Amino acid sequence: MKKFRLYHAFFLAFYISGCAQEKSSGATLTEILNISYQINSEPDSLQQLNLLIPKDIDSPPLLLWIGGGAWSFVDRHMEMDLCKKIATAGIAVASVGHRLSKGSFSEKRKPTGVQHPEHIKDVATAFTWLVKHAEEYGYDNKKIFVGGFSSGAHLSALLGMDARYLQAHGLSPDNIKGLLPISGAYDIPDYYNVFFTHENASSRAFAQTHVKDVFGEEENFVAASPVTYIDELKLPMLLVSDNALDNYTKLFEKKLKEIGYDDFEVYYEKALNHGELWRAMSTAENNEVRSRMIKFIRKHS
């Protein structure tokens, strides 16, 4: 039953919003909302980012942050509590939205939606926009980190491991300074099988209404998996999991160790489940994972 509580936690976190505020470490912020990052086509309202720039700090590093929401309910505005806490530590942050899948499993389902690889294409376009506009907004485009929570963790890892999406814009994963995937799934065939083989019929239905809704048919799963490109990984990584999705993170950690990759840190938050971790990262006055993220970015800047 533990494996299936991964599903339940995976979706609950993103309908919860906290209100507690963290003490500022000193940096005041410039906040610019709803910037379209589309370059050559008519922008979608989802294809936008919110930008936070610490004032009076010369060329800070930048974190491109992708919120969670099962690839279907991601809301860049819901990530702003977390982003502001990181930005007050002197790190510019872009909370990036992307087009969404239908969310067929949910009462909040939409009549239409995109499938992989459209989500990751949007993230690659947002990254490109951020590289090109660094001088305008004052952050360092040689120090752009990419991270995300839940479905955003999958997308952040994929951007740094499957070079095709940045290469389409004349860039490469070498343009990323480091990766911070938090509580995600990195092997989509394994993720699918958690649902497909579940003993409960209603739970098995999520293999279709969630996983295939996002990734299409099974022949697409391998190409959508960060672990497929593990031999191409060259970036430092902070890999974190809550206590509900730890099996997915342990599988990814095992594969990293099998190829002898050692430029990563891993942290398991044993006291908090998926939704609790997101809420604590976003609203708690002090949070271990958030502190590790800031330390990681400073270390590699």
Tab-separated table of C-alpha atoms in Angstrom:
chain	number	residue	atom	x	y	z
A	1	MET	CA	0.000	0.000	0.000
A	2	LYS	CA	2.937	2.376	0.566
A	3	LYS	CA	3.615	2.676	-3.124
A	4	PHE	CA	0.104	3.858	-3.838
A	5	ARG	CA	0.098	6.506	-1.176
A	6	LEU	CA	2.714	8.052	-3.456
A	7	TYR	CA	-0.152	8.832	-5.835
A	8	HIS	CA	-2.396	10.295	-3.191
A	9	ALA	CA	0.329	12.577	-1.894
A	10	PHE	CA	1.443	13.511	-5.396
A	11	PHE	CA	-1.732	15.459	-6.077
A	12	LEU	CA	-2.864	16.759	-2.708
A	13	ALA	CA	-0.041	19.232	-2.228
A	14	PHE	CA	-1.119	21.639	-4.905
A	15	TYR	CA	-4.568	22.531	-3.634
A	16	ILE	CA	-3.084	23.738	-0.306
A	17	SER	CA	-1.770	27.227	0.346
A	18	GLY	CA	-0.054	28.460	3.505
A	19	CYS	CA	0.254	31.950	4.951
A	20	ALA	CA	3.208	31.950	7.355
A	21	GLN	CA	6.104	34.207	6.419
A	22	GLU	CA	9.829	33.712	6.839
A	23	LYS	CA	12.065	36.422	8.228
A	24	SER	CA	13.958	38.161	5.445
A	25	SER	CA	17.703	37.638	5.339
A	26	GLY	CA	18.091	41.232	4.179
A	27	ALA	CA	17.487	41.368	0.428
A	28	THR	CA	14.511	43.368	-0.774
A	29	LEU	CA	12.945	42.287	-4.033
A	30	THR	CA	11.758	43.519	-7.369
A	31	GLU	CA	8.774	41.414	-8.453
A	32	ILE	CA	7.610	41.229	-12.071
A	33	LEU	CA	4.587	39.021	-12.772
A	34	ASN	CA	3.195	37.358	-15.882
A	35	ILE	CA	6.110	37.778	-18.271
A	36	SER	CA	5.520	35.895	-21.512
A	37	TYR	CA	8.528	33.801	-22.438
A	38	GLN	CA	7.285	32.701	-25.840
A	39	ILE	CA	9.634	33.754	-28.608
A	40	ASN	CA	8.178	32.947	-32.021
A	41	SER	CA	4.503	32.181	-31.496
A	42	GLU	CA	1.331	33.566	-29.964
A	43	PRO	CA	1.739	33.250	-26.184
A	44	ASP	CA	-0.559	31.194	-24.006
A	45	SER	CA	-1.441	32.638	-20.598
A	46	LEU	CA	0.212	29.579	-19.058
A	47	GLN	CA	3.465	30.182	-20.925
A	48	GLN	CA	4.546	32.900	-18.551
A	49	LEU	CA	6.895	33.354	-15.632
A	50	ASN	CA	7.072	35.437	-12.475
A	51	LEU	CA	10.464	36.977	-11.799
A	52	LEU	CA	11.934	37.965	-8.438
A	53	ILE	CA	15.172	39.955	-8.410
A	54	PRO	CA	17.033	40.809	-5.185
A	55	LYS	CA	17.766	44.524	-5.084
A	56	ASP	CA	21.259	45.914	-4.504
A	57	ILE	CA	22.931	42.588	-5.319
A	58	ASP	CA	25.214	42.566	-8.317
A	59	SER	CA	24.512	39.756	-10.827
A	60	PRO	CA	22.952	37.175	-8.495
A	61	PRO	CA	22.510	33.570	-9.613
A	62	LEU	CA	19.040	32.619	-10.791
A	63	LEU	CA	16.862	29.617	-10.000
A	64	LEU	CA	14.351	28.588	-12.652
A	65	TRP	CA	11.665	26.960	-10.500
A	66	ILE	CA	8.893	24.650	-11.796
A	67	GLY	CA	6.004	24.002	-9.439
A	68	GLY	CA	4.248	20.686	-9.011
A	69	GLY	CA	0.733	19.640	-9.887
A	70	ALA	CA	0.810	16.320	-11.763
A	71	TRP	CA	1.717	18.105	-15.031
A	72	SER	CA	-1.951	19.159	-15.026
A	73	PHE	CA	-2.542	21.695	-12.251
A	74	VAL	CA	0.742	23.602	-12.011
A	75	ASP	CA	0.296	27.226	-10.921
A	76	ARG	CA	3.343	29.490	-10.939
A	77	HIS	CA	1.593	31.897	-8.548
A	78	MET	CA	1.206	29.203	-5.870
A	79	GLU	CA	4.995	28.859	-5.810
A	80	MET	CA	5.627	32.489	-4.925
A	81	ASP	CA	5.877	32.017	-1.145
A	82	LEU	CA	8.747	29.585	-1.668
A	83	CYS	CA	10.313	31.696	-4.403
A	84	LYS	CA	10.272	34.829	-2.249
A	85	LYS	CA	11.978	33.023	0.603
A	86	ILE	CA	14.758	31.892	-1.700
A	87	ALA	CA	15.029	35.306	-3.342
A	88	THR	CA	15.451	37.102	-0.001
A	89	ALA	CA	18.602	34.986	0.410
A	90	GLY	CA	20.087	36.850	-2.563
A	91	ILE	CA	19.110	34.463	-5.358
A	92	ALA	CA	16.966	35.618	-8.273
A	93	VAL	CA	14.057	33.247	-8.935
A	94	ALA	CA	11.797	32.680	-11.928
A	95	SER	CA	8.590	30.784	-11.143
A	96	VAL	CA	7.809	29.220	-14.510
A	97	GLY	CA	4.434	28.064	-15.753
A	98	HIS	CA	3.855	25.676	-18.638
A	99	ARG	CA	0.963	24.297	-20.643
A	100	LEU	CA	-0.980	21.598	-18.843
A	101	SER	CA	-2.412	18.152	-19.413
A	102	LYS	CA	-6.145	17.584	-18.975
A	103	GLY	CA	-5.996	16.078	-15.508
A	104	SER	CA	-8.557	13.447	-16.448
A	105	PHE	CA	-8.298	11.766	-13.032
A	106	SER	CA	-9.596	14.853	-11.226
A	107	GLU	CA	-12.905	16.642	-10.788
A	108	LYS	CA	-10.936	19.725	-11.844
A	109	ARG	CA	-10.208	18.139	-15.221
A	110	LYS	CA	-10.044	20.335	-18.299
A	111	PRO	CA	-11.656	19.520	-21.663
A	112	THR	CA	-8.320	19.763	-23.492
A	113	GLY	CA	-4.681	19.538	-22.569
A	114	VAL	CA	-1.217	18.827	-23.885
A	115	GLN	CA	0.927	15.724	-23.583
A	116	HIS	CA	4.643	15.162	-23.315
A	117	PRO	CA	6.865	16.657	-24.691
A	118	GLU	CA	4.957	19.945	-24.718
A	119	HIS	CA	5.548	20.650	-21.008
A	120	ILE	CA	9.324	20.262	-21.292
A	121	LYS	CA	9.390	22.249	-24.537
A	122	ASP	CA	7.831	25.146	-22.637
A	123	VAL	CA	10.419	24.874	-19.873
A	124	ALA	CA	13.233	24.905	-22.448
A	125	THR	CA	11.723	28.007	-24.059
A	126	ALA	CA	11.489	29.717	-20.653
A	127	PHE	CA	15.120	28.848	-19.925
A	128	THR	CA	16.154	30.349	-23.265
A	129	TRP	CA	14.220	33.528	-22.533
A	130	LEU	CA	15.952	33.816	-19.163
A	131	VAL	CA	19.380	33.390	-20.749
A	132	LYS	CA	18.653	36.135	-23.277
A	133	HIS	CA	17.164	38.651	-20.821
A	134	ALA	CA	19.697	38.393	-17.998
A	135	GLU	CA	21.336	41.754	-18.674
A	136	GLU	CA	17.955	43.487	-18.754
A	137	TYR	CA	16.974	42.171	-15.318
A	138	GLY	CA	20.409	42.028	-13.711
A	139	TYR	CA	21.034	38.352	-12.886
A	140	ASP	CA	23.930	36.193	-14.101
A	141	ASN	CA	22.989	33.971	-17.052
A	142	LYS	CA	26.113	31.890	-16.472
A	143	LYS	CA	24.673	30.857	-13.107
A	144	ILE	CA	21.175	29.591	-13.892
A	145	PHE	CA	19.995	26.647	-11.802
A	146	VAL	CA	16.908	24.570	-12.607
A	147	GLY	CA	14.727	22.962	-9.975
A	148	GLY	CA	11.190	21.875	-9.321
A	149	PHE	CA	8.832	20.022	-7.028
A	150	SER	CA	6.915	16.826	-7.899
A	151	SER	CA	6.061	17.001	-11.620
A	152	GLY	CA	8.387	20.002	-11.716
A	153	ALA	CA	11.184	17.796	-10.376
A	154	HIS	CA	10.726	15.443	-13.330
A	155	LEU	CA	10.853	18.372	-15.762
A	156	SER	CA	13.911	19.968	-14.152
A	157	ALA	CA	15.842	16.697	-14.281
A	158	LEU	CA	14.769	16.039	-17.858
A	159	LEU	CA	15.893	19.483	-19.019
A	160	GLY	CA	19.360	18.873	-17.628
A	161	MET	CA	19.686	15.287	-18.889
A	162	ASP	CA	17.994	15.115	-22.308
A	163	ALA	CA	19.904	17.673	-24.367
A	164	ARG	CA	17.411	17.823	-27.244
A	165	TYR	CA	15.123	20.434	-25.733
A	166	LEU	CA	17.796	23.061	-25.157
A	167	GLN	CA	19.585	22.176	-28.381
A	168	ALA	CA	16.432	23.204	-30.246
A	169	HIS	CA	17.208	26.740	-29.012
A	170	GLY	CA	20.943	26.650	-29.688
A	171	LEU	CA	21.757	25.889	-26.040
A	172	SER	CA	22.703	22.757	-24.104
A	173	PRO	CA	22.612	21.399	-20.540
A	174	ASP	CA	26.073	22.963	-20.196
A	175	ASN	CA	24.208	26.268	-19.866
A	176	ILE	CA	22.677	24.992	-16.606
A	177	LYS	CA	24.729	25.452	-13.452
A	178	GLY	CA	22.999	22.790	-11.365
A	179	LEU	CA	19.795	20.801	-10.845
A	180	LEU	CA	17.479	20.697	-7.821
A	181	PRO	CA	14.736	18.074	-8.355
A	182	ILE	CA	12.560	17.730	-5.239
A	183	SER	CA	10.201	14.762	-4.703
A	184	GLY	CA	9.704	13.662	-8.281
A	185	ALA	CA	9.507	10.529	-10.422
A	186	TYR	CA	12.338	9.951	-12.890
A	187	ASP	CA	11.516	6.578	-14.454
A	188	ILE	CA	8.119	6.831	-16.162
A	189	PRO	CA	7.710	3.088	-16.927
A	190	ASP	CA	8.194	2.411	-13.213
A	191	TYR	CA	5.823	5.253	-12.337
A	192	TYR	CA	3.185	3.822	-14.687
A	193	ASN	CA	3.562	0.324	-13.254
A	194	VAL	CA	2.871	1.564	-9.727
A	195	PHE	CA	-0.660	2.299	-10.901
A	196	PHE	CA	-1.102	-0.397	-13.549
A	197	THR	CA	-0.271	-3.271	-11.172
A	198	HIS	CA	-2.144	-1.962	-8.167
A	199	GLU	CA	-4.501	-4.432	-6.511
A	200	ASN	CA	-7.374	-1.945	-6.465
A	201	ALA	CA	-9.227	-1.425	-9.759
A	202	SER	CA	-9.980	2.248	-9.152
A	203	SER	CA	-6.308	2.809	-8.399
A	204	ARG	CA	-5.277	0.984	-11.571
A	205	ALA	CA	-7.411	3.409	-13.549
A	206	PHE	CA	-4.884	6.155	-12.876
A	207	ALA	CA	-2.470	4.406	-15.214
A	208	GLN	CA	-4.781	5.626	-17.974
A	209	THR	CA	-6.400	8.767	-16.565
A	210	HIS	CA	-3.175	10.190	-15.179
A	211	VAL	CA	0.008	8.679	-16.643
A	212	LYS	CA	-1.215	8.134	-20.201
A	213	ASP	CA	-3.087	11.415	-20.021
A	214	VAL	CA	0.301	13.097	-19.532
A	215	PHE	CA	2.702	10.918	-21.529
A	216	GLY	CA	0.567	9.184	-24.133
A	217	GLU	CA	1.080	5.508	-24.920
A	218	GLU	CA	3.694	3.284	-23.305
A	219	GLU	CA	6.120	3.575	-26.207
A	220	ASN	CA	6.649	7.203	-25.140
A	221	PHE	CA	7.570	6.464	-21.534
A	222	VAL	CA	11.258	5.673	-21.925
A	223	ALA	CA	11.993	8.844	-23.894
A	224	ALA	CA	10.176	10.887	-21.228
A	225	SER	CA	12.295	9.463	-18.391
A	226	PRO	CA	15.329	11.328	-17.049
A	227	VAL	CA	16.975	8.000	-16.148
A	228	THR	CA	17.118	7.174	-19.861
A	229	TYR	CA	19.768	9.898	-20.230
A	230	ILE	CA	21.655	9.181	-17.046
A	231	ASP	CA	24.928	8.587	-18.876
A	232	GLU	CA	24.691	12.139	-20.231
A	233	LEU	CA	24.409	13.787	-16.818
A	234	LYS	CA	27.265	16.233	-16.196
A	235	LEU	CA	25.679	18.668	-13.743
A	236	PRO	CA	25.801	18.879	-9.961
A	237	MET	CA	22.492	17.842	-8.454
A	238	LEU	CA	20.656	18.236	-5.187
A	239	LEU	CA	18.224	15.315	-5.044
A	240	VAL	CA	15.565	15.463	-2.320
A	241	SER	CA	12.523	13.390	-1.394
A	242	ASP	CA	9.709	13.451	1.111
A	243	ASN	CA	8.746	10.262	2.948
A	244	ALA	CA	6.008	9.307	0.461
A	245	LEU	CA	7.934	9.420	-2.830
A	246	ASP	CA	11.193	8.065	-1.461
A	247	ASN	CA	10.982	4.898	-3.569
A	248	TYR	CA	11.237	6.943	-6.764
A	249	THR	CA	14.181	8.929	-5.432
A	250	LYS	CA	15.941	5.825	-4.140
A	251	LEU	CA	15.609	4.243	-7.590
A	252	PHE	CA	17.165	7.326	-9.193
A	253	GLU	CA	19.922	7.456	-6.568
A	254	LYS	CA	20.692	3.762	-7.152
A	255	LYS	CA	21.052	4.301	-10.892
A	256	LEU	CA	23.351	7.289	-10.330
A	257	LYS	CA	25.578	5.179	-8.103
A	258	GLU	CA	25.572	2.283	-10.562
A	259	ILE	CA	27.211	4.462	-13.223
A	260	GLY	CA	29.663	5.894	-10.696
A	261	TYR	CA	28.217	9.398	-10.779
A	262	ASP	CA	29.143	11.223	-7.600
A	263	ASP	CA	28.445	14.908	-8.245
A	264	PHE	CA	25.167	14.850	-6.370
A	265	GLU	CA	23.816	15.333	-2.885
A	266	VAL	CA	20.778	13.453	-1.637
A	267	TYR	CA	18.516	14.216	1.296
A	268	TYR	CA	15.474	12.280	2.491
A	269	GLU	CA	12.992	14.261	4.574
A	270	LYS	CA	11.728	11.416	6.737
A	271	ALA	CA	9.293	13.437	8.841
A	272	LEU	CA	7.130	14.967	6.089
A	273	ASN	CA	4.935	13.549	3.348
A	274	HIS	CA	4.554	15.085	-0.103
A	275	GLY	CA	2.062	17.819	0.708
A	276	GLU	CA	3.629	18.544	4.080
A	277	LEU	CA	7.059	19.062	2.546
A	278	TRP	CA	5.767	21.465	-0.109
A	279	ARG	CA	3.868	23.429	2.518
A	280	ALA	CA	6.883	23.564	4.858
A	281	MET	CA	9.219	24.649	2.056
A	282	SER	CA	6.776	27.376	1.125
A	283	THR	CA	5.647	28.753	4.481
A	284	ALA	CA	7.748	27.566	7.431
A	285	GLU	CA	10.026	30.121	9.047
A	286	ASN	CA	12.869	27.612	8.854
A	287	ASN	CA	12.990	24.583	6.586
A	288	GLU	CA	15.841	22.131	6.079
A	289	VAL	CA	15.165	21.455	2.405
A	290	ARG	CA	14.897	25.123	1.517
A	291	SER	CA	18.126	25.795	3.432
A	292	ARG	CA	19.858	23.013	1.513
A	293	MET	CA	18.639	24.487	-1.777
A	294	ILE	CA	20.088	27.892	-0.934
A	295	LYS	CA	23.353	26.360	0.253
A	296	PHE	CA	23.612	24.252	-2.931
A	297	ILE	CA	23.107	27.279	-5.185
A	298	ARG	CA	25.661	29.330	-3.273
A	299	LYS	CA	28.164	26.480	-3.334
A	300	HIS	CA	27.976	26.082	-7.119
A	301	SER	CA	27.705	29.774	-8.043
